[in-house]
Each structure stands twice: as structure tokens, then as C-alpha cells.
Amino acid sequence: MTHRFFEGKEHASVYQKYRVEPPDEVRNIILQYLDEKKGQPHVLAVDLGCGTGQTTRILAQHFKEVVGIDISECQLEEARAVPGFSNIEYRKGRAEELPFSDSSVDLVTASAAAHWFDHAKFLAEAGRVLKPRGCIALLDYNTTKLHYSNCGERLDSIYDEVHQLLIPYTSNPVVQCDSELEKLYSAIPFPDKERIEGIQVKSFITLKNLLGFIETWSMFQTYKKDDPQAANNLLLNIQKRNPSPRYVQGEPRFKVSVAVLSAPGSTVGWQHPRLAESVT
């Protein structure tokens, strides 16, 4: 089933401005895993559910070609508008029907997107297009914790209130995101796989960016479509209640699941040396 929650132009514009970009640590884990399992050269990476290209772009300098795929043309238009990435191509498409020949892709990624996929069809397609020893990398991150002076608990409380208010407007794939990703990881048919959690990133964000990040949520967009004035009032209320007029410190926690397409003579048990204790 294809879900369509990110197709409006306004939503795509907000998504481009405020969505979280995977940090260098996450990118390095993926590339080290690919180096270990497959080795050079890294020719083609495919980023599924690419949205406006945040993950697609961080891969660009490490591959001869990167292709970002999404079902939303508005999201892709925003991605294409970002200059400076001549080796990236964005295509409209689905994770369950990949426009690549058999054994032609080095790396398949999906960042905060795989819970929308039909797992069986996606894994079948990934297995078809990956080269021998090619890899899958699935990324996700938990809700951020917020800090500002001694007001951290108050900020988290406001953030949680907003999340609770919007839950009735949340689609099942989002509600079940963590459990769906656990199922998908378990369903990956390649025996050589690792799950790395607790990759914490600290960054300072302005209140404007925090509000913008909330606007990127599909559940906020559903709420806004149902009652535009109430959605606007919600953002204004957050702004009034926030003790910081300038910025807050956010701590999103990233998770990475990596797997390698099995081939004769494969090895198992690779772990990122700094994060081995976090693997579950």
C-alpha cells in the first residue's frame, strides 16, 4: 500500500527547511559497514522515501551516482532545487517497484521512511537490485529531548502535550513506527545484519526551527487540513509558553539497521567498534 501524506507544496517546503538531517556519525557507520562488507568501488546508492533529499545529499560525495526515490513530486521538486549535487538524480517511484536492473546497486537506504513500505515487496526488490555483498541501511530517530537552562522538563512537557494532542490525527504506520521497524529488521532475510541504537546528537535549534519541525509531521498536516485555525493557534501557543525566545538544545537519538546481501564466503558479526555495546 502506498501512503500519501507528504505531497502538498507547502508541506514539502516546510519539510525541506526543517526536517532533521542524519548526522555524520550515522553516515560513517553506514559507509564503514559497506566498506567492510563489500569494499570499493561505491558506484550507486539508492535512497528510498527520500523526501526533500536530506539523506540523499549526505551520500553524494561517497558514490559515483545517487538516486533519490519518492512518491511525492512536490518533495522531489524541493530536492532538485538544492544546488551543488550534480551526481544526484531524483525520480518519482515506490520502494516496492525499483527501476534498476538486477545486481546493480551498492547501497539501499531509507531514512524515517521504511515504516511506510510494504515490507515483503520492499525486501524482495532490495534483494533483487543489490549487488553481491551490497547493503541495506534503515535509519530512524526518536523524539528529541529538549533543554534550556533549568527548563528542560517544562519544554519536554510542552512537546509531549503537542504530540498527545496530535495522536488522533496519526496514521497507523506512524503510531506503529518502532514496532514496524522491528518487524522489518527481523524480516530482513540476510543473516549478516546489525542494529545500532542510541546514537545521540546534540544541537542547538531556534524556536522557529522547532515549530517548523513539528509542522513537518504528517499528523500535524492532517490536523491542519481538518482545522487550519486550530493548527495555527497550536503553534502560537507553543511559542508563547516556551521559556526561550531564541533557541533550545535538542537531542534526537538515531537508530541504524544495516544488513548485507549474503554471498558465498560471507562473514557475520560485524559491529561498529565504538557502538558495539549498543547493538541489540
Short mmCIF file of C-alpha atoms in Angstrom, two decimals:
data_model
loop_
_atom_site.label_atom_id
_atom_site.label_comp_id
_atom_site.label_asym_id
_atom_site.label_seq_id
_atom_site.Cartn_x
_atom_site.Cartn_y
_atom_site.Cartn_z
CA MET A 1 0.00 0.00 0.00
CA THR A 2 1.28 3.45 -0.87
CA HIS A 3 0.61 6.16 1.72
CA ARG A 4 0.36 9.77 0.53
CA PHE A 5 0.87 12.28 3.33
CA PHE A 6 3.72 14.43 2.04
CA GLU A 7 2.54 15.58 -1.37
CA GLY A 8 1.41 19.19 -0.84
CA LYS A 9 3.72 22.01 -1.95
CA GLU A 10 3.51 23.81 1.38
CA HIS A 11 4.31 20.64 3.31
CA ALA A 12 7.24 19.89 1.01
CA SER A 13 8.63 23.39 1.53
CA VAL A 14 8.42 23.06 5.32
CA TYR A 15 9.96 19.58 5.10
CA GLN A 16 12.94 20.93 3.18
CA LYS A 17 13.58 23.71 5.69
CA TYR A 18 13.11 21.91 8.99
CA ARG A 19 13.46 18.14 8.69
CA VAL A 20 16.38 16.60 10.61
CA GLU A 21 19.44 15.62 8.58
CA PRO A 22 21.25 12.43 9.64
CA PRO A 23 24.49 13.30 11.44
CA ASP A 24 27.99 12.40 10.30
CA GLU A 25 28.16 9.55 12.81
CA VAL A 26 25.23 7.78 11.15
CA ARG A 27 26.67 8.29 7.67
CA ASN A 28 30.04 6.96 8.82
CA ILE A 29 28.52 3.83 10.34
CA ILE A 30 26.80 3.04 7.05
CA LEU A 31 29.90 3.68 4.94
CA GLN A 32 32.18 1.69 7.26
CA TYR A 33 29.78 -1.23 7.14
CA LEU A 34 29.65 -1.07 3.34
CA ASP A 35 33.47 -0.83 3.14
CA GLU A 36 33.82 -3.84 5.43
CA LYS A 37 31.25 -6.00 3.71
CA LYS A 38 31.56 -5.09 0.06
CA GLY A 39 34.54 -2.79 -0.38
CA GLN A 40 35.22 -0.27 -3.11
CA PRO A 41 34.16 0.94 -5.57
CA HIS A 42 30.92 2.52 -4.37
CA VAL A 43 29.08 3.22 -7.60
CA LEU A 44 25.34 3.51 -7.00
CA ALA A 45 23.34 4.32 -3.85
CA VAL A 46 19.53 4.45 -3.85
CA ASP A 47 17.72 6.46 -1.15
CA LEU A 48 14.08 5.38 -0.80
CA GLY A 49 11.38 7.66 0.56
CA CYS A 50 13.97 10.38 0.05
CA GLY A 51 11.59 13.29 0.64
CA THR A 52 13.45 16.53 0.02
CA GLY A 53 16.84 14.80 -0.07
CA GLN A 54 18.38 15.23 3.39
CA THR A 55 19.84 11.71 3.43
CA THR A 56 20.39 11.58 -0.33
CA ARG A 57 22.75 14.55 -0.20
CA ILE A 58 24.99 13.21 2.58
CA LEU A 59 25.74 10.18 0.39
CA ALA A 60 26.61 12.15 -2.73
CA GLN A 61 30.35 12.61 -2.19
CA HIS A 62 30.85 8.90 -1.49
CA PHE A 63 29.23 7.40 -4.62
CA LYS A 64 29.58 7.88 -8.34
CA GLU A 65 25.79 8.19 -8.56
CA VAL A 66 22.97 8.57 -6.03
CA VAL A 67 19.30 8.21 -6.89
CA GLY A 68 16.58 9.51 -4.57
CA ILE A 69 13.12 8.00 -4.98
CA ASP A 70 9.85 9.31 -3.54
CA ILE A 71 6.15 9.15 -4.43
CA SER A 72 5.70 12.91 -3.94
CA GLU A 73 6.56 15.11 -6.91
CA CYS A 74 6.39 18.19 -4.66
CA GLN A 75 9.02 16.72 -2.35
CA LEU A 76 11.21 15.88 -5.34
CA GLU A 77 10.89 19.40 -6.73
CA GLU A 78 12.24 20.77 -3.45
CA ALA A 79 15.09 18.26 -3.53
CA ARG A 80 16.02 19.13 -7.13
CA ALA A 81 16.11 22.83 -6.25
CA VAL A 82 19.12 22.32 -3.94
CA PRO A 83 22.25 23.22 -5.96
CA GLY A 84 25.67 21.63 -5.94
CA PHE A 85 24.93 17.91 -6.34
CA SER A 86 25.49 17.01 -9.99
CA ASN A 87 25.69 13.25 -9.32
CA ILE A 88 22.22 13.04 -7.71
CA GLU A 89 19.12 12.16 -9.68
CA TYR A 90 15.63 12.29 -8.20
CA ARG A 91 12.89 10.04 -9.56
CA LYS A 92 9.26 9.53 -8.72
CA GLY A 93 8.64 5.94 -7.68
CA ARG A 94 7.93 3.38 -4.98
CA ALA A 95 10.15 1.25 -2.76
CA GLU A 96 8.21 -1.81 -3.89
CA GLU A 97 8.95 -1.32 -7.61
CA LEU A 98 12.53 -0.20 -8.15
CA PRO A 99 13.62 0.94 -11.64
CA PHE A 100 17.00 -0.76 -11.54
CA SER A 101 18.38 -3.89 -13.11
CA ASP A 102 19.29 -6.96 -11.09
CA SER A 103 22.51 -6.77 -9.06
CA SER A 104 23.20 -3.13 -9.95
CA VAL A 105 23.00 -1.21 -6.63
CA ASP A 106 25.69 -0.98 -3.94
CA LEU A 107 23.58 0.54 -1.15
CA VAL A 108 19.85 0.93 -0.47
CA THR A 109 18.89 3.40 2.27
CA ALA A 110 15.63 4.61 3.82
CA SER A 111 15.58 7.33 6.47
CA ALA A 112 12.46 7.69 8.62
CA ALA A 113 10.55 6.13 5.73
CA ALA A 114 10.63 2.33 5.88
CA HIS A 115 7.57 2.10 8.15
CA TRP A 116 5.52 3.27 5.15
CA PHE A 117 6.70 0.41 2.92
CA ASP A 118 5.14 -2.94 2.13
CA HIS A 119 7.84 -4.93 3.85
CA ALA A 120 7.70 -8.13 1.82
CA LYS A 121 7.70 -6.36 -1.54
CA PHE A 122 10.41 -3.90 -0.49
CA LEU A 123 12.75 -6.63 0.75
CA ALA A 124 12.19 -8.66 -2.40
CA GLU A 125 13.08 -5.66 -4.55
CA ALA A 126 16.09 -4.75 -2.42
CA GLY A 127 17.36 -8.31 -2.70
CA ARG A 128 16.88 -8.20 -6.46
CA VAL A 129 18.70 -4.92 -7.18
CA LEU A 130 21.57 -5.19 -4.71
CA LYS A 131 24.95 -6.37 -5.93
CA PRO A 132 26.52 -9.36 -4.19
CA ARG A 133 27.61 -8.05 -0.77
CA GLY A 134 25.57 -4.89 -1.34
CA CYS A 135 23.92 -3.42 1.77
CA ILE A 136 20.64 -2.13 3.15
CA ALA A 137 20.67 0.69 5.72
CA LEU A 138 17.46 1.70 7.51
CA LEU A 139 17.59 4.90 9.59
CA ASP A 140 15.22 6.33 12.15
CA TYR A 141 15.32 8.64 15.16
CA ASN A 142 13.40 9.02 18.39
CA THR A 143 11.56 12.12 19.57
CA THR A 144 14.06 14.71 20.68
CA LYS A 145 14.67 15.73 24.27
CA LEU A 146 14.80 19.47 24.81
CA HIS A 147 16.97 21.53 27.13
CA TYR A 148 17.25 25.20 28.02
CA SER A 149 18.79 26.41 31.27
CA ASN A 150 16.73 24.74 34.03
CA CYS A 151 13.55 24.50 31.91
CA GLY A 152 14.14 21.11 30.30
CA GLU A 153 11.22 19.37 31.97
CA ARG A 154 8.86 22.19 31.04
CA LEU A 155 9.98 22.09 27.42
CA ASP A 156 9.57 18.31 27.25
CA SER A 157 6.13 18.63 28.81
CA ILE A 158 5.02 21.13 26.15
CA TYR A 159 6.46 18.93 23.41
CA ASP A 160 4.71 15.83 24.79
CA GLU A 161 1.40 17.70 25.09
CA VAL A 162 1.57 18.60 21.43
CA HIS A 163 2.37 15.02 20.49
CA GLN A 164 -0.55 13.68 22.55
CA LEU A 165 -2.93 16.24 21.01
CA LEU A 166 -1.97 15.13 17.53
CA ILE A 167 -2.12 11.35 18.10
CA PRO A 168 -5.76 11.11 16.91
CA TYR A 169 -4.56 12.51 13.57
CA THR A 170 -1.79 9.96 13.21
CA SER A 171 -1.86 7.18 10.63
CA ASN A 172 -1.19 3.60 11.70
CA PRO A 173 2.32 3.38 10.16
CA VAL A 174 3.44 6.33 12.31
CA VAL A 175 1.78 5.06 15.50
CA GLN A 176 3.38 1.66 14.96
CA CYS A 177 6.67 3.04 13.65
CA ASP A 178 9.02 1.41 16.17
CA SER A 179 7.24 -1.95 16.12
CA GLU A 180 7.04 -1.89 12.32
CA LEU A 181 10.77 -1.23 12.03
CA GLU A 182 11.46 -4.05 14.50
CA LYS A 183 9.36 -6.35 12.32
CA LEU A 184 11.14 -5.17 9.18
CA TYR A 185 14.56 -5.73 10.74
CA SER A 186 13.51 -9.24 11.80
CA ALA A 187 12.17 -9.91 8.31
CA ILE A 188 15.42 -8.97 6.54
CA PRO A 189 16.38 -12.35 5.05
CA PHE A 190 20.11 -11.71 5.13
CA PRO A 191 21.75 -13.40 8.15
CA ASP A 192 24.54 -10.82 8.32
CA LYS A 193 22.85 -7.79 9.91
CA GLU A 194 23.25 -5.40 12.83
CA ARG A 195 21.01 -2.92 14.68
CA ILE A 196 22.72 0.06 16.32
CA GLU A 197 20.78 2.34 18.66
CA GLY A 198 21.38 5.30 20.94
CA ILE A 199 23.35 7.46 18.52
CA GLN A 200 22.79 10.74 20.31
CA VAL A 201 23.24 14.10 18.61
CA LYS A 202 23.23 17.40 20.47
CA SER A 203 22.38 20.53 18.53
CA PHE A 204 21.02 23.99 19.19
CA ILE A 205 17.88 24.88 17.29
CA THR A 206 15.88 28.06 17.21
CA LEU A 207 12.30 28.08 18.41
CA LYS A 208 11.31 28.81 14.82
CA ASN A 209 13.04 25.62 13.67
CA LEU A 210 11.41 23.60 16.43
CA LEU A 211 7.98 24.82 15.36
CA GLY A 212 8.92 24.10 11.75
CA PHE A 213 9.94 20.55 12.66
CA ILE A 214 6.53 19.99 14.27
CA GLU A 215 4.94 21.27 11.07
CA THR A 216 6.74 18.56 9.09
CA TRP A 217 4.88 15.81 10.97
CA SER A 218 2.24 14.08 8.88
CA MET A 219 -0.12 14.16 11.86
CA PHE A 220 0.22 17.94 12.16
CA GLN A 221 -0.57 18.29 8.47
CA THR A 222 -3.68 16.14 8.90
CA TYR A 223 -4.70 18.28 11.88
CA LYS A 224 -4.08 21.44 9.85
CA LYS A 225 -6.18 20.15 6.96
CA ASP A 226 -9.02 19.36 9.37
CA ASP A 227 -8.84 22.70 11.23
CA PRO A 228 -6.33 25.27 9.89
CA GLN A 229 -7.07 27.86 12.58
CA ALA A 230 -6.62 25.38 15.41
CA ALA A 231 -3.30 24.25 13.93
CA ASN A 232 -2.08 27.84 13.71
CA ASN A 233 -3.23 28.50 17.29
CA LEU A 234 -1.32 25.42 18.45
CA LEU A 235 1.95 26.79 17.08
CA LEU A 236 1.29 30.23 18.57
CA ASN A 237 0.57 28.65 21.96
CA ILE A 238 3.84 26.73 21.88
CA GLN A 239 5.68 29.95 21.12
CA LYS A 240 4.03 31.82 23.99
CA ARG A 241 4.69 29.05 26.53
CA ASN A 242 8.28 28.39 25.54
CA PRO A 243 10.69 29.90 28.10
CA SER A 244 13.34 30.52 25.46
CA PRO A 245 12.74 33.27 22.90
CA ARG A 246 15.82 32.32 20.90
CA TYR A 247 16.89 28.68 20.93
CA VAL A 248 16.75 25.31 22.67
CA GLN A 249 19.09 22.35 22.72
CA GLY A 250 17.72 19.24 21.07
CA GLU A 251 18.96 15.65 21.41
CA PRO A 252 17.47 13.39 18.74
CA ARG A 253 18.57 9.77 19.12
CA PHE A 254 19.23 7.94 15.87
CA LYS A 255 18.96 4.23 15.14
CA VAL A 256 20.55 2.38 12.22
CA SER A 257 19.82 -1.11 10.96
CA VAL A 258 22.33 -2.44 8.45
CA ALA A 259 22.35 -5.70 6.52
CA VAL A 260 24.46 -7.21 3.75
CA LEU A 261 23.17 -9.34 0.88
CA SER A 262 24.61 -12.76 1.56
CA ALA A 263 27.09 -14.32 -0.82
CA PRO A 264 29.31 -17.42 -0.69
CA GLY A 265 32.07 -16.97 1.82
CA SER A 266 30.29 -14.20 3.73
CA THR A 267 31.24 -13.37 7.29
CA VAL A 268 28.93 -12.40 10.12
CA GLY A 269 29.09 -10.41 13.30
CA TRP A 270 30.41 -7.03 12.14
CA GLN A 271 29.91 -4.36 14.79
CA HIS A 272 30.81 -0.69 14.74
CA PRO A 273 33.80 -0.60 17.13
CA ARG A 274 32.55 2.42 19.11
CA LEU A 275 28.93 1.36 19.30
CA ALA A 276 29.10 -2.39 19.66
CA GLU A 277 27.65 -2.25 23.14
CA SER A 278 24.52 -0.54 21.73
CA VAL A 279 23.68 -3.26 19.24
CA THR A 280 20.55 -5.24 20.12
#
